[in-house]
PDB file of C-alpha atoms in Angstrom:
ATOM      1  CA  MET N 878      -0.041   0.006   0.073  1.00  0.00           C
ATOM      2  CA  MET N 879       2.921   2.463   0.825  1.00  0.00           C
ATOM      3  CA  ASP N 880       4.357   2.012  -2.852  1.00  0.00           C
ATOM      4  CA  TYR N 881       0.839   2.977  -4.310  1.00  0.00           C
ATOM      5  CA  ARG N 882       0.832   6.208  -2.238  1.00  0.00           C
ATOM      6  CA  THR N 883       4.468   6.896  -2.986  1.00  0.00           C
ATOM      7  CA  ASP N 884       3.861   6.504  -6.738  1.00  0.00           C
ATOM      8  CA  ILE N 885       0.892   8.960  -6.635  1.00  0.00           C
ATOM      9  CA  VAL N 886       3.019  11.667  -4.851  1.00  0.00           C
ATOM     10  CA  LYS N 887       6.003  10.977  -7.128  1.00  0.00           C
ATOM     11  CA  ARG N 888       3.667  11.422 -10.192  1.00  0.00           C
ATOM     12  CA  PHE N 889       2.341  14.743  -9.059  1.00  0.00           C
ATOM     13  CA  PHE N 890       5.671  16.297  -8.049  1.00  0.00           C
ATOM     14  CA  ALA N 891       7.537  15.002 -11.057  1.00  0.00           C
ATOM     15  CA  LYS N 892       5.317  16.704 -13.592  1.00  0.00           C
ATOM     16  CA  GLN N 893       7.049  19.365 -15.610  1.00  0.00           C
ATOM     17  CA  ASP N 894       3.785  21.013 -16.531  1.00  0.00           C
ATOM     18  CA  ILE N 895       2.296  21.227 -12.995  1.00  0.00           C
ATOM     19  CA  GLY N 896       0.041  24.169 -12.633  1.00  0.00           C
ATOM     20  CA  GLY N 897      -2.153  25.756 -15.253  1.00  0.00           C
ATOM     21  CA  ALA N 898      -4.607  22.850 -15.182  1.00  0.00           C
ATOM     22  CA  GLU N 899      -8.103  23.067 -13.469  1.00  0.00           C
ATOM     23  CA  SER N 900      -7.366  21.722  -9.901  1.00  0.00           C
ATOM     24  CA  ILE N 901      -9.345  20.108  -7.162  1.00  0.00           C
ATOM     25  CA  ASN N 902      -9.457  23.348  -5.327  1.00  0.00           C
ATOM     26  CA  ASP N 903     -10.759  25.077  -8.646  1.00  0.00           C
ATOM     27  CA  LEU N 904     -13.597  22.450  -8.594  1.00  0.00           C
ATOM     28  CA  ARG N 905     -14.366  23.215  -4.877  1.00  0.00           C
ATOM     29  CA  ASP N 906     -14.432  26.919  -5.759  1.00  0.00           C
ATOM     30  CA  LYS N 907     -16.810  26.232  -8.709  1.00  0.00           C
ATOM     31  CA  GLU N 908     -19.146  24.155  -6.366  1.00  0.00           C
ATOM     32  CA  PHE N 909     -18.964  26.765  -3.571  1.00  0.00           C
ATOM     33  CA  SER N 910     -19.876  29.511  -6.091  1.00  0.00           C
ATOM     34  CA  GLY N 911     -23.201  27.746  -6.851  1.00  0.00           C
ATOM     35  CA  LYS N 912     -22.164  26.235 -10.275  1.00  0.00           C
ATOM     36  CA  SER N 913     -23.108  22.649 -10.735  1.00  0.00           C
ATOM     37  CA  LEU N 914     -20.378  20.029 -11.230  1.00  0.00           C
ATOM     38  CA  SER N 915     -20.405  17.304 -13.762  1.00  0.00           C
ATOM     39  CA  ALA N 916     -20.613  13.763 -12.651  1.00  0.00           C
ATOM     40  CA  GLU N 917     -16.935  13.285 -13.456  1.00  0.00           C
ATOM     41  CA  GLU N 918     -16.081  16.307 -11.403  1.00  0.00           C
ATOM     42  CA  LYS N 919     -17.987  15.107  -8.423  1.00  0.00           C
ATOM     43  CA  PHE N 920     -16.395  11.603  -8.785  1.00  0.00           C
ATOM     44  CA  ALA N 921     -12.913  13.333  -8.773  1.00  0.00           C
ATOM     45  CA  LEU N 922     -13.699  15.338  -5.597  1.00  0.00           C
ATOM     46  CA  ALA N 923     -14.882  12.173  -3.899  1.00  0.00           C
ATOM     47  CA  ASN N 924     -11.771  10.142  -4.923  1.00  0.00           C
ATOM     48  CA  PHE N 925      -9.645  13.042  -3.791  1.00  0.00           C
ATOM     49  CA  ASP N 926     -11.187  13.127  -0.373  1.00  0.00           C
ATOM     50  CA  LYS N 927     -10.808   9.283  -0.030  1.00  0.00           C
ATOM     51  CA  TYR N 928      -7.118   9.719  -0.980  1.00  0.00           C
ATOM     52  CA  ARG N 929      -6.536  12.577   1.413  1.00  0.00           C
ATOM     53  CA  LEU N 930      -8.200  10.871   4.368  1.00  0.00           C
ATOM     54  CA  ASN N 931      -6.486   7.527   3.638  1.00  0.00           C
ATOM     55  CA  ILE N 932      -2.965   9.184   3.538  1.00  0.00           C
ATOM     56  CA  LEU N 933      -3.404  11.352   6.631  1.00  0.00           C
ATOM     57  CA  ASN N 934      -5.161   8.763   8.693  1.00  0.00           C
ATOM     58  CA  SER N 935      -2.346   6.281   8.056  1.00  0.00           C
ATOM     59  CA  GLN N 936       0.548   8.546   9.303  1.00  0.00           C
ATOM     60  CA  GLU N 937       2.244   7.317  12.452  1.00  0.00           C
ATOM     61  CA  SER N 938       3.961  10.502  13.423  1.00  0.00           C
ATOM     62  CA  GLU N 939       3.074  14.117  13.643  1.00  0.00           C
ATOM     63  CA  GLU N 940       6.045  14.994  11.464  1.00  0.00           C
ATOM     64  CA  GLN N 941       4.922  12.528   8.726  1.00  0.00           C
ATOM     65  CA  PHE N 942       1.316  13.819   8.895  1.00  0.00           C
ATOM     66  CA  HIS N 943       2.515  17.398   8.395  1.00  0.00           C
ATOM     67  CA  LEU N 944       4.710  16.480   5.397  1.00  0.00           C
ATOM     68  CA  HIS N 945       1.892  14.672   3.714  1.00  0.00           C
ATOM     69  CA  TYR N 946      -0.558  17.286   4.610  1.00  0.00           C
ATOM     70  CA  ARG N 947       1.660  19.956   2.816  1.00  0.00           C
ATOM     71  CA  GLN N 948       2.068  17.634  -0.211  1.00  0.00           C
ATOM     72  CA  ILE N 949      -1.625  17.137  -0.450  1.00  0.00           C
ATOM     73  CA  GLN N 950      -2.264  20.818  -0.355  1.00  0.00           C
ATOM     74  CA  VAL N 951       0.091  21.269  -3.374  1.00  0.00           C
ATOM     75  CA  ILE N 952      -1.652  18.436  -5.203  1.00  0.00           C
ATOM     76  CA  SER N 953      -5.089  20.021  -4.527  1.00  0.00           C
ATOM     77  CA  ASN N 954      -3.890  23.445  -5.725  1.00  0.00           C
ATOM     78  CA  LEU N 955      -1.759  22.520  -8.653  1.00  0.00           C
ATOM     79  CA  GLY N 956      -2.605  19.103  -9.826  1.00  0.00           C
ATOM     80  CA  ASP N 957      -5.116  18.423 -12.565  1.00  0.00           C
ATOM     81  CA  TRP N 958      -8.421  17.249 -11.119  1.00  0.00           C
ATOM     82  CA  ARG N 959      -8.661  14.628 -13.802  1.00  0.00           C
ATOM     83  CA  GLU N 960      -5.855  12.713 -12.249  1.00  0.00           C
ATOM     84  CA  PHE N 961      -8.522  11.701  -9.641  1.00  0.00           C
ATOM     85  CA  LEU N 962     -10.777  10.009 -12.190  1.00  0.00           C
ATOM     86  CA  LYS N 963      -8.405   6.971 -12.091  1.00  0.00           C
ATOM     87  CA  ASP N 964      -9.682   3.940 -10.374  1.00  0.00           C
ATOM     88  CA  GLU N 965      -6.544   3.755  -8.065  1.00  0.00           C
ATOM     89  CA  TYR N 966      -7.922   6.732  -6.032  1.00  0.00           C
ATOM     90  CA  SER N 967     -11.368   5.156  -5.355  1.00  0.00           C
ATOM     91  CA  LYS N 968      -9.822   2.281  -3.282  1.00  0.00           C
TER      92      LYS N 968
END
C-alpha cells in the first residue's frame, strides 16, 4: 500500500507542466460559487477526499502527517483534477 501512495506523490511532483490545469480546489471553488459540477467532477472530488483521508489517517507520526498534509495541499492546488478519475484513487 505504501508503494501505491509513494507512486501517486511522485507522479504529481515529477510533472514538468504542473500548474495551469484546473485543480481540485478550482472544482471546490466552482461548487461553492453555486455552479453545478459534472458527474466526473463530483467523482474526482470524492476520490480526492478518499485519498486525502487515507493518507493522513495512516501516518504514524506528527512529522509525517504534516509532510503529507503539505504535499496534499500542493496536489489540490496545482494538480489536474482529472488525475483523480483513475480507479486507483477510489480504493
